[in-house]
Coordinates of C-alpha atoms in Angstrom, one line a residue:
M8 CA 68.9 -17.1 -38.2
F9 CA 71.8 -19.5 -37.5
A10 CA 71.4 -19.1 -33.8
T11 CA 67.7 -20.0 -34.1
R12 CA 68.4 -23.2 -36.0
R13 CA 71.0 -24.3 -33.4
A14 CA 68.5 -23.7 -30.6
W15 CA 65.9 -26.0 -32.3
G16 CA 68.5 -28.6 -33.0
A17 CA 69.5 -28.7 -29.3
G18 CA 65.9 -28.9 -28.3
R19 CA 65.4 -32.1 -30.3
A20 CA 67.9 -34.0 -28.3
L21 CA 66.0 -33.4 -25.0
A22 CA 63.9 -36.2 -23.7
V23 CA 60.3 -35.1 -23.0
R24 CA 58.1 -37.5 -21.0
S25 CA 54.3 -36.8 -21.0
R26 CA 52.0 -37.6 -18.2
P27 CA 49.2 -40.2 -18.7
A28 CA 46.1 -38.5 -19.9
P29 CA 43.2 -38.8 -17.3
S30 CA 40.0 -40.4 -18.3
Q31 CA 37.0 -38.4 -19.6
S32 CA 34.9 -39.2 -16.6
T33 CA 37.6 -38.1 -14.1
T34 CA 38.0 -34.8 -16.0
F35 CA 34.3 -34.2 -16.0
L36 CA 33.8 -34.9 -12.3
S37 CA 36.8 -32.8 -11.3
S38 CA 35.4 -29.8 -13.2
I39 CA 32.1 -29.9 -11.2
P40 CA 32.2 -27.8 -8.0
S41 CA 31.5 -29.9 -4.9
R42 CA 28.2 -29.1 -3.1
R43 CA 27.7 -29.6 0.5
C44 CA 24.3 -30.2 2.0
Y45 CA 23.0 -29.5 5.5
A46 CA 23.4 -33.2 6.5
D47 CA 27.0 -33.3 5.3
E48 CA 27.9 -30.2 7.3
K49 CA 26.2 -31.7 10.4
A50 CA 27.9 -35.1 9.9
S51 CA 31.4 -33.8 9.3
V52 CA 32.4 -30.7 11.2
A53 CA 35.9 -29.4 10.7
P54 CA 37.9 -28.0 13.6
E55 CA 37.4 -24.4 14.5
S56 CA 40.9 -23.5 13.7
S57 CA 40.5 -24.7 10.1
Q58 CA 37.2 -23.1 9.5
Q59 CA 37.6 -19.6 8.0
P60 CA 34.4 -17.7 7.3
K61 CA 34.2 -16.4 3.8
R62 CA 32.9 -13.0 2.8
G63 CA 29.2 -12.6 3.6
E64 CA 29.1 -15.7 5.9
I65 CA 28.2 -15.4 9.6
S66 CA 30.9 -16.5 12.0
A67 CA 30.8 -17.0 15.7
S68 CA 31.8 -13.5 16.4
G69 CA 29.3 -12.0 13.9
P70 CA 29.3 -11.1 10.2
L71 CA 32.3 -9.6 8.5
P72 CA 31.9 -5.9 7.7
D73 CA 31.1 -5.2 4.1
E74 CA 32.8 -2.1 2.8
S75 CA 30.5 -1.7 -0.2
A76 CA 27.2 -2.1 1.7
S77 CA 25.5 0.9 3.2
P78 CA 24.8 1.0 6.9
I79 CA 21.1 1.4 6.3
D80 CA 21.0 -2.0 4.4
A81 CA 21.8 -3.8 7.7
L82 CA 18.5 -2.5 9.2
G83 CA 15.4 -4.6 9.0
D84 CA 12.0 -3.3 7.7
E85 CA 10.6 -2.9 11.2
K86 CA 13.6 -0.9 12.5
L87 CA 13.6 1.3 9.3
Y88 CA 9.9 1.9 9.7
E89 CA 10.4 2.9 13.4
I90 CA 13.2 5.3 12.5
L91 CA 11.3 7.0 9.6
Y92 CA 7.8 7.0 10.8
G93 CA 8.0 6.4 14.6
G94 CA 5.7 3.3 14.4
R95 CA 5.8 -0.3 13.3
I96 CA 5.4 -2.1 10.0
A97 CA 2.0 -3.3 8.9
P98 CA 0.5 -6.2 10.9
K99 CA 1.6 -9.7 10.1
D100 CA -0.6 -12.6 9.0
G101 CA -0.9 -14.0 12.5
E102 CA -2.6 -11.0 13.9
P103 CA -6.4 -10.7 14.0
G104 CA -8.4 -8.6 11.6
L105 CA -10.9 -5.8 12.3
T106 CA -14.0 -6.2 14.3
E107 CA -17.4 -5.0 13.2
A108 CA -17.2 -1.9 15.3
Q109 CA -13.8 -1.0 13.9
E110 CA -15.0 -1.4 10.3
E111 CA -18.0 0.8 11.1
S112 CA -15.8 3.4 12.6
L113 CA -13.5 3.2 9.5
Y114 CA -16.4 3.7 7.1
N115 CA -17.8 6.7 9.1
T116 CA -14.7 8.5 10.3
G117 CA -11.9 7.3 8.1
R118 CA -9.7 6.0 10.9
I119 CA -9.4 2.6 12.7
P120 CA -9.5 3.0 16.5
V121 CA -8.5 0.3 18.9
P122 CA -11.2 -2.4 19.6
E123 CA -12.1 -0.9 23.0
E124 CA -12.6 2.6 21.7
A125 CA -14.6 1.2 18.7
E126 CA -16.9 -0.7 21.0
A127 CA -17.5 2.4 23.1
I128 CA -18.3 4.5 20.0
A129 CA -20.7 1.9 18.8
A130 CA -22.4 1.7 22.2
S131 CA -22.8 5.4 22.5
A132 CA -24.2 5.6 18.9
E133 CA -26.7 2.9 19.7
L134 CA -27.9 4.8 22.8
E135 CA -28.3 8.0 20.8
A136 CA -30.3 6.1 18.1
Q137 CA -32.6 4.7 20.7
A138 CA -33.2 8.0 22.4
L139 CA -33.7 10.0 19.2
P140 CA -37.2 8.7 18.2
E141 CA -38.6 9.2 21.7
A142 CA -37.4 12.9 21.7
Q143 CA -38.8 13.4 18.2
Q144 CA -42.1 11.8 19.1
Q145 CA -42.8 14.4 21.7
L146 CA -42.4 17.2 19.1
T147 CA -44.5 16.9 16.0
H148 CA -44.5 13.3 14.8
K149 CA -47.9 11.7 14.8
F150 CA -46.5 8.2 14.3
A151 CA -43.4 6.6 15.7
L152 CA -40.3 6.8 13.5
P153 CA -38.6 3.6 12.3
A154 CA -36.0 2.2 14.6
R155 CA -32.4 3.0 13.8
P156 CA -30.0 1.9 12.5
Y157 CA -31.9 1.2 9.4
A158 CA -31.9 -2.1 7.6
P159 CA -29.8 -2.4 4.4
D160 CA -32.9 -2.6 2.3
H161 CA -34.9 0.1 4.2
H162 CA -34.8 2.5 1.2
H163 CA -34.0 1.4 -2.3
K164 CA -31.7 4.4 -2.8
K165 CA -29.8 3.7 0.4
R166 CA -29.2 0.0 0.1
Y167 CA -25.5 0.3 -0.9
H168 CA -22.5 0.9 1.2
P169 CA -21.8 4.6 1.7
V170 CA -18.2 4.3 0.4
I171 CA -19.4 2.3 -2.7
D172 CA -22.2 4.7 -3.3
L173 CA -19.7 7.7 -3.3
L174 CA -17.2 6.0 -5.6
V175 CA -19.9 4.9 -8.1
R176 CA -21.2 8.5 -8.3
M177 CA -17.7 9.7 -9.1
I178 CA -17.1 7.0 -11.8
M179 CA -20.5 7.7 -13.4
K180 CA -20.4 9.7 -16.7
D181 CA -23.4 11.1 -18.7
G182 CA -25.8 9.8 -16.0
K183 CA -25.1 6.2 -16.8
L184 CA -25.3 4.8 -13.3
S185 CA -25.5 1.1 -14.4
V186 CA -22.3 1.4 -16.4
A187 CA -20.5 2.8 -13.4
Q188 CA -21.8 0.1 -11.1
R189 CA -20.6 -2.5 -13.6
H190 CA -17.1 -1.0 -13.7
L191 CA -16.9 -1.0 -9.9
A192 CA -18.3 -4.5 -9.6
T193 CA -15.6 -5.7 -12.0
A194 CA -12.9 -3.9 -10.0
M195 CA -14.1 -5.5 -6.7
N196 CA -14.2 -8.9 -8.3
V197 CA -10.6 -8.5 -9.5
L198 CA -9.6 -7.4 -6.0
R199 CA -11.3 -10.4 -4.5
T200 CA -9.6 -12.9 -6.7
S201 CA -6.1 -11.3 -6.8
P202 CA -3.4 -12.4 -4.4
A203 CA -2.7 -10.5 -1.2
P204 CA -0.8 -7.3 -1.6
I205 CA 2.7 -6.7 -0.3
Y206 CA 2.9 -3.8 2.1
S207 CA 5.7 -1.2 1.7
P208 CA 7.3 0.2 4.9
K209 CA 8.0 3.5 3.1
F210 CA 4.3 4.2 2.4
P211 CA 2.4 3.4 5.6
L212 CA -1.4 2.7 5.4
L213 CA -3.9 3.7 8.0
P214 CA -2.8 2.7 11.5
G215 CA -4.6 -0.5 12.5
T216 CA -4.9 -1.8 9.0
P217 CA -5.5 -5.6 9.1
P218 CA -3.0 -8.0 7.6
A219 CA -2.6 -8.2 3.8
S220 CA -4.2 -11.6 3.6
H221 CA -7.5 -10.2 5.0
L222 CA -8.0 -7.6 2.3
P223 CA -9.0 -9.8 -0.6
L224 CA -11.7 -11.4 1.6
N225 CA -13.4 -8.0 1.9
P226 CA -13.3 -5.9 -1.3
V227 CA -15.2 -3.0 0.4
L228 CA -12.5 -2.8 3.1
Y229 CA -9.8 -3.1 0.4
L230 CA -11.2 0.0 -1.4
T231 CA -11.7 1.9 1.8
V232 CA -8.2 1.3 3.1
A233 CA -6.7 2.3 -0.2
V234 CA -8.7 5.5 -0.6
D235 CA -8.4 6.6 3.1
S236 CA -4.6 5.9 3.2
V237 CA -3.9 8.4 0.4
A238 CA -6.6 10.9 1.3
P239 CA -5.2 14.3 2.1
L240 CA -5.9 15.6 5.6
L241 CA -6.1 19.2 4.5
V242 CA -6.7 21.4 1.5
I243 CA -5.1 24.7 0.5
K244 CA -7.7 27.5 0.2
Q245 CA -6.7 30.6 -1.9
I246 CA -7.9 33.9 -0.4
A247 CA -7.8 36.4 -3.2
G248 CA -6.0 39.7 -2.4
A249 CA -5.3 38.7 1.2
A250 CA -1.5 38.6 0.8
G251 CA -1.3 42.2 -0.5
G252 CA -0.4 43.5 -3.9
G253 CA -3.2 41.4 -5.6
R254 CA -1.7 38.1 -4.4
A255 CA -3.7 35.3 -3.0
L256 CA -3.1 34.0 0.5
E257 CA -2.7 30.3 0.9
V258 CA -4.4 29.0 4.1
P259 CA -4.6 25.3 4.9
Q260 CA -7.9 24.0 6.1
P261 CA -8.9 20.6 7.4
T262 CA -11.2 18.5 5.3
S263 CA -14.2 16.3 6.1
I264 CA -14.2 12.6 5.6
R265 CA -16.3 12.8 2.4
L266 CA -14.2 15.6 0.9
R267 CA -11.0 13.6 1.7
R268 CA -12.3 10.6 -0.1
R269 CA -13.4 12.6 -3.1
L270 CA -10.0 14.2 -3.6
A271 CA -8.2 10.8 -3.1
F272 CA -10.5 9.0 -5.6
Q273 CA -10.1 11.8 -8.1
W274 CA -6.4 11.3 -8.0
I275 CA -6.9 7.6 -8.5
L276 CA -9.2 8.1 -11.4
S277 CA -6.7 10.4 -13.1
A278 CA -4.0 7.7 -12.7
V279 CA -6.4 5.1 -14.1
E280 CA -7.0 7.1 -17.2
K281 CA -3.3 7.1 -18.0
R282 CA -3.0 3.3 -17.5
P283 CA -2.8 1.3 -20.8
S284 CA -5.4 -1.4 -21.4
K285 CA -4.2 -5.0 -21.2
G286 CA -7.2 -6.5 -23.0
S287 CA -10.2 -5.9 -25.1
G288 CA -13.8 -5.2 -24.3
R289 CA -15.0 -1.8 -23.2
K290 CA -11.5 -0.5 -22.5
Q291 CA -11.1 -2.7 -19.4
F292 CA -11.8 0.2 -17.0
G293 CA -12.6 -2.1 -14.1
H294 CA -9.4 -4.0 -14.4
R295 CA -7.3 -0.8 -14.6
L296 CA -9.1 0.5 -11.6
A297 CA -8.3 -2.6 -9.6
E298 CA -4.7 -2.5 -10.7
E299 CA -4.4 1.1 -9.5
I300 CA -6.0 0.2 -6.1
V301 CA -3.4 -2.6 -5.6
A302 CA -0.6 -0.2 -6.6
V303 CA -1.8 2.3 -4.0
V304 CA -1.9 -0.3 -1.3
E305 CA 1.6 -1.6 -2.3
G306 CA 3.1 2.0 -2.5
R307 CA 3.7 1.8 -6.3
S308 CA 1.3 4.5 -7.3
G309 CA 2.1 8.1 -8.1
V310 CA -0.9 9.2 -5.9
W311 CA 1.4 9.1 -2.9
D312 CA 3.5 11.9 -4.4
K313 CA 0.4 14.1 -4.8
R314 CA -0.6 13.5 -1.1
K315 CA 3.0 14.3 0.0
A316 CA 3.0 17.5 -2.1
V317 CA -0.3 18.7 -0.6
H318 CA 0.9 18.0 3.0
K319 CA 4.2 19.8 2.3
Q320 CA 2.4 22.8 0.9
G321 CA 0.2 22.8 4.0
T322 CA 3.2 22.7 6.3
V323 CA 4.7 25.7 4.6
A324 CA 1.4 27.7 4.6
R325 CA 0.5 27.0 8.2
V326 CA 2.0 30.4 9.2
N327 CA -1.0 32.0 7.4
V328 CA -3.6 30.3 9.7
G329 CA -5.4 33.1 11.5
A330 CA -3.8 35.9 9.4
K331 CA -6.2 38.6 8.5
G332 CA -4.2 40.1 5.6
N333 CA -5.3 42.9 3.3
R334 CA -8.6 41.5 2.2
R335 CA -10.7 43.3 -0.3
K336 CA -14.0 44.8 0.8

């Protein structure tokens, strides 16, 4: 206690000189970090010896290695797509869209050929259509058959697009066709007015798909690309008792274009039923359907997992192709 008092007494005898306090404006300006613009960097360039690139900046010899970053993060989308899928990323906005022959081939076959091949297919189909009535006239027809291809309003039941007609029939419940048409019309209107989707390199669409900015301009093409991209290329057929011991033999079989679209749209409809409604009025089925179509194109839908599971099962079961097995008589 005595030592402490003596220490304080000795401290009072010391001369303490304080520095002049800076003004408030000087303190405020010194606390703000200095910002450099592009013009400042261009005007005043420091010598190379004094410039030390910081972490993450690009120097003359290249970027500094980042220990925490993964090597795959340094790859671009195009390079990653080429490694994983052996192709390239979806076309950019500067590339042209589909021709009429390519769209017709997509609607009929479910794939997008190159323009030259599409034109050749369209020319051969036109020649066959012109030769068909003449051959049929020589058989039993008393009057000439109408020229093909038929006009859009040739028959009142065939005036809609084949893809739209198939999807409407799948949406329809209890025979209410007009209700299904209204739902699909609402979905197409939402697709037409929504912004362009963002393609994902991990979930590639059909080869030859036009740029994303072209899809809202053609809602029918929008629907077709989404459905055909997730459509399974095969189905697994169960042959009862063919594996022996009462077990079924799984045999993969290719599917037609109509069956592929039916399976894919069934998956989409099951996902739409699980989506919550964001508004009022007849459960907003058309809006939910449009949201699911956009999610499919952008790779955010769970339908891609179902397609992957079917293809994986078909890859495992391909050993059973051509196997006779112990089939029951």
